Structures are given as structure tokens and as C-alpha cells.
GROMACS .gro file of C-alpha atoms in nm:
model
  439
    1MET     CA    1   0.484   0.203  -3.254
    2ASP     CA    2   0.581   0.013  -2.898
    3LEU     CA    3   0.755   0.246  -2.785
    4VAL     CA    4   0.518   0.535  -2.833
    5ILE     CA    5   0.245   0.344  -2.688
    6LYS     CA    6   0.460   0.316  -2.335
    7ILE     CA    7   0.582   0.705  -2.429
    8LEU     CA    8   0.144   0.790  -2.481
    9GLN     CA    9   0.038   0.606  -2.154
   10PHE     CA   10   0.298   0.741  -1.964
   11PHE     CA   11   0.208   1.071  -2.080
   12LEU     CA   12  -0.177   0.999  -1.964
   13CYS     CA   13  -0.139   0.904  -1.732
   14PHE     CA   14   0.103   1.149  -1.524
   15THR     CA   15  -0.148   1.413  -1.669
   16ILE     CA   16  -0.428   1.281  -1.491
   17LEU     CA   17  -0.205   1.236  -1.146
   18VAL     CA   18  -0.109   1.560  -1.156
   19GLY     CA   19  -0.418   1.702  -1.274
   20ILE     CA   20  -0.636   1.574  -0.971
   21HIS     CA   21  -0.391   1.663  -0.738
   22GLU     CA   22  -0.306   1.991  -0.806
   23LEU     CA   23  -0.732   2.008  -0.845
   24GLY     CA   24  -0.758   1.914  -0.503
   25HIS     CA   25  -0.545   2.241  -0.359
   26PHE     CA   26  -0.704   2.421  -0.624
   27ILE     CA   27  -1.061   2.325  -0.530
   28MET     CA   28  -0.973   2.388  -0.154
   29ALA     CA   29  -0.846   2.766  -0.167
   30ARG     CA   30  -1.147   2.797  -0.336
   31ILE     CA   31  -1.374   2.706  -0.074
   32PHE     CA   32  -1.162   2.944   0.147
   33HIS     CA   33  -1.165   3.216  -0.100
   34ILE     CA   34  -0.753   3.212  -0.136
   35ARG     CA   35  -0.659   3.348  -0.433
   36VAL     CA   36  -0.479   3.098  -0.665
   37GLU     CA   37  -0.278   3.302  -0.917
   38LYS     CA   38  -0.204   2.973  -1.169
   39PHE     CA   39  -0.287   2.634  -1.273
   40TYR     CA   40  -0.015   2.395  -1.451
   41ILE     CA   41   0.014   2.073  -1.576
   42PHE     CA   42   0.379   2.042  -1.632
   43PHE     CA   43   0.615   2.294  -1.551
   44ASP     CA   44   0.643   2.611  -1.771
   45PRO     CA   45   0.992   2.772  -1.662
   46TRP     CA   46   1.035   3.034  -1.925
   47PHE     CA   47   0.732   2.983  -2.160
   48SER     CA   48   0.467   2.768  -2.170
   49LEU     CA   49   0.301   2.547  -2.460
   50PHE     CA   50  -0.043   2.657  -2.393
   51LYS     CA   51  -0.201   2.931  -2.133
   52PHE     CA   52  -0.528   3.083  -2.105
   53ARG     CA   53  -0.679   3.354  -1.810
   54HIS     CA   54  -1.004   3.319  -1.628
   55LYS     CA   55  -1.099   3.608  -1.334
   56ASP     CA   56  -0.719   3.550  -1.129
   57THR     CA   57  -0.576   3.218  -1.234
   58GLU     CA   58  -0.380   3.147  -1.520
   59TYR     CA   59  -0.447   2.834  -1.638
   60GLY     CA   60  -0.179   2.607  -1.872
   61LEU     CA   61   0.005   2.337  -1.965
   62GLY     CA   62   0.386   2.362  -1.914
   63TRP     CA   63   0.674   2.207  -2.175
   64LEU     CA   64   0.881   2.028  -1.846
   65PRO     CA   65   0.730   1.700  -1.772
   66LEU     CA   66   0.803   1.683  -1.401
   67GLY     CA   67   0.501   1.712  -1.231
   68GLY     CA   68   0.240   2.037  -1.236
   69TYR     CA   69   0.142   2.340  -0.985
   70VAL     CA   70  -0.067   2.576  -0.877
   71LYS     CA   71   0.083   2.929  -0.723
   72ILE     CA   72  -0.160   2.973  -0.423
   73ALA     CA   73  -0.096   3.394  -0.333
   74GLY     CA   74   0.045   3.466  -0.027
   75MET     CA   75   0.207   3.141   0.003
   76ILE     CA   76   0.590   2.987  -0.033
   77ASP     CA   77   0.654   2.794  -0.259
   78GLU     CA   78   0.907   2.654  -0.519
   79SER     CA   79   0.818   2.975  -0.748
   80MET     CA   80   1.008   3.093  -0.418
   81ASP     CA   81   0.830   3.479  -0.500
   82LYS     CA   82   1.018   3.660  -0.225
   83GLU     CA   83   0.822   3.998  -0.426
   84GLN     CA   84   0.468   3.894  -0.316
   85MET     CA   85   0.537   3.839   0.070
   86LYS     CA   86   0.721   4.130   0.108
   87GLN     CA   87   0.416   4.315   0.123
   88ALA     CA   88   0.192   4.344   0.352
   89PRO     CA   89  -0.107   4.004   0.376
   90LYS     CA   90  -0.391   4.043   0.213
   91PRO     CA   91  -0.735   3.939   0.279
   92ASP     CA   92  -0.752   3.646  -0.016
   93GLU     CA   93  -0.399   3.525   0.040
   94PHE     CA   94  -0.314   3.180   0.189
   95ARG     CA   95  -0.130   3.324   0.480
   96ALA     CA   96  -0.358   3.566   0.615
   97LYS     CA   97  -0.628   3.252   0.624
   98PRO     CA   98  -0.639   3.012   0.971
   99ALA     CA   99  -0.419   2.742   1.016
  100TRP     CA  100  -0.633   2.496   0.978
  101GLN     CA  101  -0.792   2.589   0.672
  102ARG     CA  102  -0.408   2.602   0.573
  103PHE     CA  103  -0.399   2.263   0.662
  104LEU     CA  104  -0.641   2.135   0.465
  105VAL     CA  105  -0.522   2.326   0.108
  106MET     CA  106  -0.209   2.190   0.166
  107ILE     CA  107  -0.295   1.828   0.255
  108ALA     CA  108  -0.602   1.850  -0.014
  109GLY     CA  109  -0.338   1.672  -0.297
  110VAL     CA  110  -0.296   1.362  -0.129
  111VAL     CA  111  -0.670   1.350  -0.041
  112MET     CA  112  -0.772   1.388  -0.391
  113ASN     CA  113  -0.476   1.081  -0.518
  114VAL     CA  114  -0.631   0.883  -0.258
  115LEU     CA  115  -0.991   0.946  -0.375
  116LEU     CA  116  -0.845   0.865  -0.675
  117ALA     CA  117  -0.730   0.564  -0.682
  118ILE     CA  118  -1.029   0.412  -0.431
  119VAL     CA  119  -1.290   0.550  -0.745
  120ILE     CA  120  -1.022   0.385  -0.996
  121TYR     CA  121  -1.038   0.068  -0.763
  122CYS     CA  122  -1.454   0.047  -0.766
  123GLY     CA  123  -1.487   0.072  -1.108
  124ILE     CA  124  -1.182  -0.181  -1.184
  125CYS     CA  125  -1.419  -0.412  -0.924
  126TYR     CA  126  -1.725  -0.320  -1.111
  127THR     CA  127  -1.623  -0.360  -1.480
  128TRP     CA  128  -1.372  -0.619  -1.441
  129GLY     CA  129  -1.359  -0.796  -1.123
  130ASP     CA  130  -1.057  -0.914  -0.944
  131THR     CA  131  -0.952  -1.238  -1.109
  132TYR     CA  132  -0.642  -1.417  -0.979
  133LEU     CA  133  -0.499  -1.754  -1.006
  134ALA     CA  134  -0.533  -1.905  -0.617
  135ASN     CA  135  -0.253  -2.095  -0.481
  136GLU     CA  136  -0.470  -2.352  -0.317
  137ASP     CA  137  -0.564  -2.474  -0.744
  138ALA     CA  138  -0.137  -2.524  -0.761
  139ARG     CA  139  -0.228  -2.928  -0.683
  140TRP     CA  140   0.062  -3.000  -0.852
  141GLY     CA  141   0.357  -2.751  -0.691
  142TYR     CA  142   0.559  -2.464  -0.880
  143ASN     CA  143   0.887  -2.517  -1.028
  144PHE     CA  144   1.066  -2.280  -0.965
  145ASN     CA  145   1.387  -2.041  -1.174
  146GLU     CA  146   1.758  -2.080  -1.043
  147ALA     CA  147   1.730  -1.789  -0.774
  148GLY     CA  148   1.421  -2.021  -0.632
  149HIS     CA  149   1.622  -2.344  -0.612
  150LYS     CA  150   1.929  -2.130  -0.457
  151LEU     CA  151   1.667  -2.008  -0.177
  152GLY     CA  152   1.581  -2.378  -0.097
  153PHE     CA  153   1.306  -2.453  -0.316
  154HIS     CA  154   1.234  -2.823  -0.492
  155ASP     CA  155   1.049  -2.844  -0.799
  156GLY     CA  156   0.757  -2.942  -0.710
  157ASP     CA  157   0.696  -2.800  -0.405
  158ARG     CA  158   0.330  -2.668  -0.325
  159ILE     CA  159   0.337  -2.348  -0.049
  160LEU     CA  160   0.115  -2.339   0.185
  161THR     CA  161   0.203  -2.072   0.441
  162ILE     CA  162   0.474  -1.769   0.452
  163ASP     CA  163   0.560  -1.684   0.865
  164GLY     CA  164   0.265  -1.889   0.891
  165GLN     CA  165   0.017  -1.685   0.716
  166PRO     CA  166  -0.160  -1.886   0.431
  167VAL     CA  167  -0.136  -1.760   0.089
  168GLU     CA  168  -0.432  -1.708  -0.129
  169LYS     CA  169  -0.306  -1.605  -0.460
  170ILE     CA  170  -0.043  -1.712  -0.677
  171GLN     CA  171   0.120  -1.327  -0.711
  172ASP     CA  172   0.118  -1.273  -0.351
  173ILE     CA  173   0.380  -1.497  -0.324
  174VAL     CA  174   0.691  -1.309  -0.466
  175THR     CA  175   0.599  -0.978  -0.349
  176ALA     CA  176   0.548  -1.142   0.018
  177LEU     CA  177   0.959  -1.259  -0.050
  178LEU     CA  178   1.043  -0.920  -0.176
  179ILE     CA  179   0.889  -0.680   0.063
  180THR     CA  180   1.027  -0.812   0.402
  181GLU     CA  181   1.251  -0.648   0.630
  182GLY     CA  182   1.374  -1.004   0.789
  183ASP     CA  183   1.393  -1.343   0.702
  184ARG     CA  184   1.122  -1.570   0.622
  185GLN     CA  185   0.941  -1.913   0.701
  186VAL     CA  186   0.783  -2.093   0.398
  187ARG     CA  187   0.598  -2.412   0.492
  188VAL     CA  188   0.640  -2.625   0.187
  189LEU     CA  189   0.416  -2.962   0.117
  190ARG     CA  190   0.711  -3.153  -0.085
  191ASP     CA  191   0.655  -3.506  -0.133
  192GLY     CA  192   0.403  -3.568   0.068
  193VAL     CA  193   0.577  -3.399   0.350
  194GLU     CA  194   0.547  -3.046   0.550
  195THR     CA  195   0.887  -2.923   0.556
  196ASP     CA  196   0.974  -2.529   0.683
  197ILE     CA  197   1.203  -2.344   0.453
  198SER     CA  198   1.427  -2.020   0.613
  199LEU     CA  199   1.488  -1.780   0.417
  200PRO     CA  200   1.757  -1.498   0.542
  201LEU     CA  201   1.720  -1.164   0.443
  202ASP     CA  202   2.039  -1.136   0.312
  203ASP     CA  203   1.935  -1.420   0.075
  204LEU     CA  204   1.636  -1.257  -0.038
  205ILE     CA  205   1.791  -0.922  -0.095
  206ALA     CA  206   2.078  -1.037  -0.315
  207MET     CA  207   1.768  -1.265  -0.550
  208ARG     CA  208   1.588  -0.900  -0.539
  209GLN     CA  209   1.905  -0.686  -0.655
  210GLU     CA  210   2.002  -1.009  -0.947
  211LYS     CA  211   1.638  -0.966  -1.054
  212GLY     CA  212   1.604  -1.339  -0.986
  213TYR     CA  213   1.188  -1.217  -0.901
  214GLU     CA  214   1.169  -1.250  -1.286
  215GLY     CA  215   1.004  -1.570  -1.363
  216PHE     CA  216   1.078  -1.704  -0.977
  217LEU     CA  217   0.780  -1.954  -1.005
  218THR     CA  218   0.595  -2.106  -1.262
  219LEU     CA  219   0.319  -2.355  -1.238
  220ARG     CA  220   0.367  -2.751  -1.344
  221TYR     CA  221   0.141  -2.923  -1.553
  222PRO     CA  222   0.100  -3.223  -1.498
  223PHE     CA  223  -0.033  -3.549  -1.749
  224ILE     CA  224  -0.454  -3.446  -1.746
  225VAL     CA  225  -0.603  -3.720  -1.998
  226ASP     CA  226  -0.817  -3.486  -2.284
  227SER     CA  227  -0.872  -3.746  -2.490
  228MET     CA  228  -0.807  -4.095  -2.664
  229THR     CA  229  -0.706  -4.153  -2.985
  230SER     CA  230  -0.655  -4.534  -2.997
  231GLN     CA  231  -0.810  -4.840  -2.929
  232ALA     CA  232  -0.631  -4.907  -2.710
  233ALA     CA  233  -0.660  -4.606  -2.475
  234ILE     CA  234  -0.979  -4.568  -2.519
  235ALA     CA  235  -1.064  -4.898  -2.344
  236ALA     CA  236  -0.857  -4.820  -2.085
  237LEU     CA  237  -0.861  -4.485  -2.012
  238ARG     CA  238  -1.099  -4.228  -1.948
  239PRO     CA  239  -1.092  -3.807  -1.948
  240GLY     CA  240  -1.017  -3.699  -1.616
  241ASP     CA  241  -0.770  -3.926  -1.532
  242GLU     CA  242  -0.452  -3.849  -1.416
  243ILE     CA  243  -0.097  -3.992  -1.537
  244ARG     CA  244   0.093  -3.991  -1.252
  245ALA     CA  245   0.381  -4.183  -1.316
  246VAL     CA  246   0.502  -4.399  -1.660
  247ASP     CA  247   0.708  -4.725  -1.558
  248GLU     CA  248   0.958  -4.542  -1.302
  249LEU     CA  249   0.889  -4.194  -1.368
  250ARG     CA  250   0.722  -4.036  -1.144
  251ASN     CA  251   0.583  -3.664  -1.022
  252ALA     CA  252   0.743  -3.549  -1.386
  253GLU     CA  253   0.515  -3.315  -1.627
  254PHE     CA  254   0.329  -3.387  -1.908
  255PRO     CA  255   0.645  -3.279  -2.195
  256GLU     CA  256   0.916  -3.533  -1.955
  257TYR     CA  257   0.584  -3.789  -1.991
  258GLN     CA  258   0.574  -3.693  -2.378
  259LYS     CA  259   0.963  -3.751  -2.374
  260TYR     CA  260   1.003  -4.098  -2.233
  261ILE     CA  261   0.757  -4.210  -2.408
  262ALA     CA  262   0.862  -4.109  -2.759
  263SER     CA  263   1.205  -4.346  -2.650
  264LYS     CA  264   0.993  -4.631  -2.589
  265ALA     CA  265   0.853  -4.637  -2.943
  266GLY     CA  266   0.738  -4.996  -3.063
  267ASP     CA  267   0.717  -5.119  -2.674
  268SER     CA  268   0.472  -5.062  -2.424
  269VAL     CA  269   0.449  -4.873  -2.106
  270HIS     CA  270   0.353  -4.996  -1.776
  271LEU     CA  271   0.102  -4.631  -1.624
  272GLU     CA  272   0.034  -4.508  -1.251
  273VAL     CA  273  -0.357  -4.370  -1.328
  274LEU     CA  274  -0.542  -4.165  -1.106
  275ARG     CA  275  -0.875  -4.171  -1.133
  276GLY     CA  276  -1.121  -3.972  -0.877
  277ASP     CA  277  -1.003  -4.134  -0.515
  278ASN     CA  278  -0.875  -4.454  -0.678
  279THR     CA  279  -0.523  -4.551  -0.855
  280LEU     CA  280  -0.510  -4.772  -1.154
  281GLN     CA  281  -0.213  -4.966  -1.254
  282ILE     CA  282  -0.262  -4.983  -1.665
  283ALA     CA  283  -0.026  -5.104  -1.929
  284LEU     CA  284  -0.052  -4.973  -2.305
  285PRO     CA  285   0.102  -5.026  -2.622
  286VAL     CA  286   0.348  -4.704  -2.751
  287SER     CA  287   0.341  -4.674  -3.139
  288ASP     CA  288   0.628  -4.697  -3.381
  289GLU     CA  289   0.560  -4.300  -3.390
  290GLY     CA  290   0.652  -4.343  -3.009
  291VAL     CA  291   0.284  -4.243  -2.882
  292ILE     CA  292  -0.009  -4.420  -2.666
  293GLY     CA  293  -0.298  -4.233  -2.811
  294VAL     CA  294  -0.315  -3.970  -2.501
  295ILE     CA  295  -0.407  -3.612  -2.578
  296SER     CA  296  -0.344  -3.431  -2.234
  297SER     CA  297  -0.549  -3.151  -2.130
  298ASN     CA  298  -0.432  -2.823  -2.161
  299GLN     CA  299  -0.716  -2.646  -1.954
  300ILE     CA  300  -0.580  -2.751  -1.596
  301TYR     CA  301  -0.544  -2.432  -1.419
  302THR     CA  302  -0.872  -2.218  -1.419
  303PRO     CA  303  -0.803  -1.855  -1.294
  304ARG     CA  304  -1.128  -1.744  -1.025
  305THR     CA  305  -1.278  -1.431  -1.082
  306GLN     CA  306  -1.467  -1.215  -0.799
  307LYS     CA  307  -1.724  -1.025  -0.976
  308TYR     CA  308  -1.883  -0.751  -0.774
  309THR     CA  309  -2.192  -0.564  -0.818
  310PHE     CA  310  -2.226  -0.142  -0.850
  311TRP     CA  311  -2.290  -0.180  -0.478
  312GLU     CA  312  -2.032  -0.480  -0.369
  313SER     CA  313  -1.796  -0.249  -0.565
  314ILE     CA  314  -1.731   0.023  -0.366
  315PRO     CA  315  -1.629  -0.106  -0.035
  316ALA     CA  316  -1.413  -0.362  -0.275
  317GLY     CA  317  -1.261  -0.033  -0.398
  318ILE     CA  318  -1.230   0.103  -0.062
  319HIS     CA  319  -1.028  -0.213   0.030
  320ARG     CA  320  -0.791  -0.266  -0.234
  321THR     CA  321  -0.677   0.070  -0.206
  322GLY     CA  322  -0.592   0.052   0.193
  323GLU     CA  323  -0.405  -0.236   0.111
  324MET     CA  324  -0.205  -0.111  -0.165
  325LEU     CA  325  -0.169   0.199   0.042
  326SER     CA  326  -0.009   0.015   0.323
  327SER     CA  327   0.177  -0.243   0.087
  328TYR     CA  328   0.339   0.021  -0.094
  329TRP     CA  329   0.400   0.271   0.273
  330GLU     CA  330   0.603  -0.096   0.401
  331GLN     CA  331   0.811  -0.037   0.069
  332LEU     CA  332   0.939   0.276   0.122
  333LYS     CA  333   0.985   0.161   0.500
  334LEU     CA  334   1.262  -0.053   0.372
  335ILE     CA  335   1.402   0.225   0.109
  336VAL     CA  336   1.544   0.400   0.397
  337GLN     CA  337   1.609   0.095   0.612
  338PRO     CA  338   2.015   0.058   0.475
  339LYS     CA  339   2.031  -0.309   0.529
  340THR     CA  340   1.762  -0.415   0.279
  341LYS     CA  341   1.987  -0.225   0.024
  342MET     CA  342   1.619  -0.138  -0.167
  343TYR     CA  343   1.748   0.266  -0.211
  344GLU     CA  344   1.967   0.107  -0.517
  345GLU     CA  345   1.673  -0.009  -0.659
  346LEU     CA  346   1.509   0.364  -0.687
  347GLY     CA  347   1.389   0.441  -1.037
  348GLY     CA  348   1.276   0.761  -1.206
  349PHE     CA  349   1.123   0.831  -1.549
  350ILE     CA  350   1.241   0.552  -1.740
  351ALA     CA  351   1.185   0.273  -1.454
  352ILE     CA  352   0.804   0.412  -1.415
  353GLY     CA  353   0.718   0.504  -1.810
  354SER     CA  354   0.842   0.119  -1.855
  355ILE     CA  355   0.595  -0.006  -1.665
  356PHE     CA  356   0.334   0.057  -1.903
  357PRO     CA  357   0.283  -0.266  -2.156
  358SER     CA  358   0.339  -0.184  -2.550
  359GLU     CA  359   0.017  -0.246  -2.636
  360TRP     CA  360  -0.314  -0.061  -2.510
  361ASN     CA  361  -0.485  -0.215  -2.201
  362TRP     CA  362  -0.727  -0.010  -2.070
  363GLN     CA  363  -0.777  -0.262  -1.746
  364ASP     CA  364  -0.360  -0.282  -1.734
  365PHE     CA  365  -0.371   0.141  -1.762
  366TRP     CA  366  -0.642   0.175  -1.477
  367ILE     CA  367  -0.401  -0.030  -1.256
  368LYS     CA  368  -0.115   0.096  -1.285
  369THR     CA  369  -0.291   0.413  -1.288
  370ALA     CA  370  -0.419   0.379  -0.967
  371PHE     CA  371  -0.103   0.237  -0.781
  372LEU     CA  372   0.098   0.523  -0.907
  373SER     CA  373  -0.182   0.757  -0.751
  374ILE     CA  374  -0.085   0.570  -0.435
  375ILE     CA  375   0.236   0.630  -0.474
  376LEU     CA  376   0.213   1.006  -0.563
  377ALA     CA  377  -0.042   1.065  -0.271
  378VAL     CA  378   0.227   0.884  -0.001
  379MET     CA  379   0.562   1.049  -0.178
  380ASN     CA  380   0.336   1.368  -0.154
  381ILE     CA  381   0.253   1.381   0.263
  382ILE     CA  382   0.606   1.282   0.330
  383PRO     CA  383   0.679   1.570   0.610
  384ILE     CA  384   0.986   1.701   0.341
  385PRO     CA  385   0.972   2.112   0.265
  386GLY     CA  386   0.883   2.152  -0.065
  387LEU     CA  387   0.649   1.844  -0.086
  388ASP     CA  388   0.296   1.906   0.097
  389GLY     CA  389   0.328   1.692   0.407
  390GLY     CA  390   0.635   1.975   0.455
  391HIS     CA  391   0.411   2.229   0.391
  392ALA     CA  392   0.173   2.067   0.559
  393ILE     CA  393   0.389   2.014   0.935
  394PHE     CA  394   0.481   2.314   0.936
  395THR     CA  395   0.091   2.430   0.918
  396PHE     CA  396   0.041   2.113   1.223
  397TRP     CA  397   0.333   2.290   1.433
  398GLU     CA  398   0.168   2.633   1.450
  399MET     CA  399  -0.212   2.482   1.484
  400ILE     CA  400  -0.033   2.299   1.831
  401THR     CA  401   0.207   2.544   1.899
  402ARG     CA  402  -0.040   2.878   1.855
  403ARG     CA  403   0.307   3.026   1.723
  404LYS     CA  404   0.361   3.027   1.350
  405VAL     CA  405   0.665   2.941   1.146
  406SER     CA  406   0.860   3.238   1.043
  407GLU     CA  407   0.854   3.349   0.663
  408LYS     CA  408   1.268   3.335   0.665
  409VAL     CA  409   1.270   2.992   0.808
  410LEU     CA  410   0.987   2.861   0.587
  411GLU     CA  411   1.212   2.994   0.293
  412MET     CA  412   1.496   2.840   0.421
  413ALA     CA  413   1.322   2.511   0.481
  414GLN     CA  414   1.158   2.592   0.068
  415TYR     CA  415   1.545   2.545  -0.048
  416VAL     CA  416   1.631   2.296   0.159
  417GLY     CA  417   1.328   2.114   0.065
  418MET     CA  418   1.456   2.169  -0.310
  419PHE     CA  419   1.779   2.070  -0.296
  420ILE     CA  420   1.705   1.720  -0.129
  421LEU     CA  421   1.385   1.637  -0.457
  422LEU     CA  422   1.648   1.712  -0.664
  423MET     CA  423   1.921   1.515  -0.565
  424LEU     CA  424   1.634   1.225  -0.506
  425LEU     CA  425   1.538   1.321  -0.867
  426LEU     CA  426   1.903   1.329  -0.950
  427TYR     CA  427   1.961   0.959  -0.797
  428ALA     CA  428   1.633   0.807  -0.916
  429ASN     CA  429   1.678   0.884  -1.276
  430GLY     CA  430   2.067   0.801  -1.215
  431ASN     CA  431   1.959   0.490  -1.139
  432ASP     CA  432   1.722   0.432  -1.494
  433ILE     CA  433   2.017   0.540  -1.687
  434TYR     CA  434   2.270   0.325  -1.527
  435ARG     CA  435   2.043   0.064  -1.539
  436PHE     CA  436   1.906   0.070  -1.920
  437PHE     CA  437   2.201   0.197  -2.053
  438ILE     CA  438   2.525   0.098  -1.922
  439LYS     CA  439   2.462  -0.234  -1.647
   0.00000   0.00000   0.00000
């Protein structure tokens, strides 16, 4: 059932993204009175699952879930319809229209995906707000996994800045370490002293390739008094007191203190307690059961939530879209740089599908749909023949030079682009197969 829910989310998301993208081309073509012969969600080689005709356009659902398309009359596209191109241009064909109109038709899909991301992020901000754990609230620092220790972090370190910039949200820390094309300088507060840690790019690449970012850091849980159950503890302590040391054990977490106190059953322990701005020294007996009658608070960290009114959600959604566009563009630049080795992490349909949870959560679904819409927009604007960016770049060249690129060149470019895309598709999905079934 978990797998079914993942698959349903993937197909619903993909259908929305492709449908909106192709709708952009369709609407802009209609605005300029260009004939659209087909509008398909998914591809339909040999047959389609469903189709109907309205006016001059055939609408349908293909069986091959690798995208979708609109077939615009008079345009060299993935259908490679050469017979139509041999005929004289008709007034309602793409090739008969001015270059600026053709340019707008080609970028309309990308624009629609960006607009979709904006609308979704606006809706998320208005409906759920922005909930996050603030880095400055992590007053007791973090625990790090093995990868973090290899990079030079110590348990209890508080992260202050990365490359001189303060980090607002905890979830941004790992992202900042993953998305980089050079070394990182991290300043931490360690035992009350600010310490700089230099993270070489090679070490960060190794951490990323070994998936050391999974569980990279976790919040430390101090011994904060919630309530007391023994007379001695009631007399000595107050709710909210922070126990900072038990005998010689210092700067530990609650489970460590608990284990140590249990080892002193029938004896007594000396506590160093922080109450407000005052530090107190308190001795408490340990029962034969190994407890001092203190219940620790489990409400240490409270997520912050930024709420938005309807009108506030609009600029917030636009800002968030801009941030995600910038972030993904940076990731894309790293992929084409051999030294980062991020090309080894490219994934296909299995990788995309795996990001969806095994239970349905609308907030999570829309967050992922918005991000994938941005990915689709960025990938399609890349000037590779066969993608919208490839078509647009030839049209833009025509607008500048006033010279139309020959149909023979466009045809050859389409073949080259389709070959490149096929190789990328095979490589990305091959990575999936290797990671999920072999590695």
C-alpha cells in the first residue's frame, strides 16, 4: 500500500506539471491563432489510452509516462513530421508567424511552471505558514554523525556562521554544505569559545557521495526539569531549572545523566543547576531504584511558524520561488563541473518517485510539486535542441540577426537534441537502477 501511495503521488504530480507546462504552449499558440494539432499528457507511440477531438485539436492521454506534448502545426518538434514542412506555410502555422510570437510560444511552458510554483508557494504560506526550527534556538548545540565528526565537528558545537553568513534555519545547514563549488568555512561555539572549521571541497564531496548528510546533525537534549516527584527534589528544584552537571559529568545530555544517576543508586549526587542567571550547587539523594525524583522536560525546542495573511502570502510565495530557483540553478551549475562529481548523483524516475512519502500529506505533496515545477522550468530553458530552450535560442537568434535558421539546420539540431536527451535519460535512470538494485 505504501508503494501505491508513492506511485499515485508521483503520477498526480507529474500530470499536473506536464499538463500546466503544455497548457502554456497551447494558450500562447491560441492567442496568436496558431493551429494546435495535438495536446497530450504523456506520450502516445502506437496508441493512446484516451482521446477526443475538439475543433482542430486532438486531446489525449498517452500510455508512456515520460512527459507530454503539444503538436503545433508548422513546427519541427519531437514528432519529426517532415511531410508538413515540405508544404508551403499556411497562415495558421507556427513557421508563418513573426519571430517574437514564436519565441513567446516556446517559453510559455517554462513561464507557466514558474507561475505554478508561485501559486503553490503562495497557497502553502497562506494555508500552513512557514514552520521551521531556528538555529539560534539550538542553544545546547548539535550531535553529529560519523561524517560530521570526520569533517571536524564535535558533539555540542553550536553553528554560528557558514562562510561568514549566519544560518537562520536548521534545515539550511546541511543544504549549505552540500551545495558548494569550493571549500566552506564554518564558525562554531565550542565550550564557550568561537572556533573555525575549514571544510575542504573534497571532504564535502565524499560526505555527499557516501550520503553522510543523512542524519548529519541532531539537536542535543539537555536535562531541563519539568516536575519533581520526591520531597528532596521538590524542596531543592524548580520547573525550568537546567541541570548542567552531575558530579564530574558535565555538558552531557539527559540520557547520559540518567544513566549516571542510576549507577549511584542508594548514594547521593551533586548537581550544578542553572536557574535564570544564577548557578546553584545542590545535593540530592539517589533512591534504591536509581532516580532522584526529577522528570525531564521533553518540550525543549518549539518550532517557529511565520503566519501570512492572504495578501502577505503573495510576496512570500514569490520570494520563496525565487529562492528555490536560485538554489536549483546553483545545483545545476555544480552538476556540469567535473570536480564536484554531482553528475554521479543524477537520478531518474525512481529517484523522483522516492521523494514522495509513503503516506498522503497534502502539505508535503504541494511542497514537492512546487519544487519539481521549478526543476521542470529550469531544465526546459536549457538551450539544448529538443527542449524549449533549444527552440527559443534559435528563434532569439533570428530576432537579433533578422535571418531565419534553415529548416534543415533545425531538423538536424532536433535529432542531436533528442540524442542528448535520450543519453541523459538513460544515464539518470541507469544511476537509479545501480543505486537501488545493485549498489
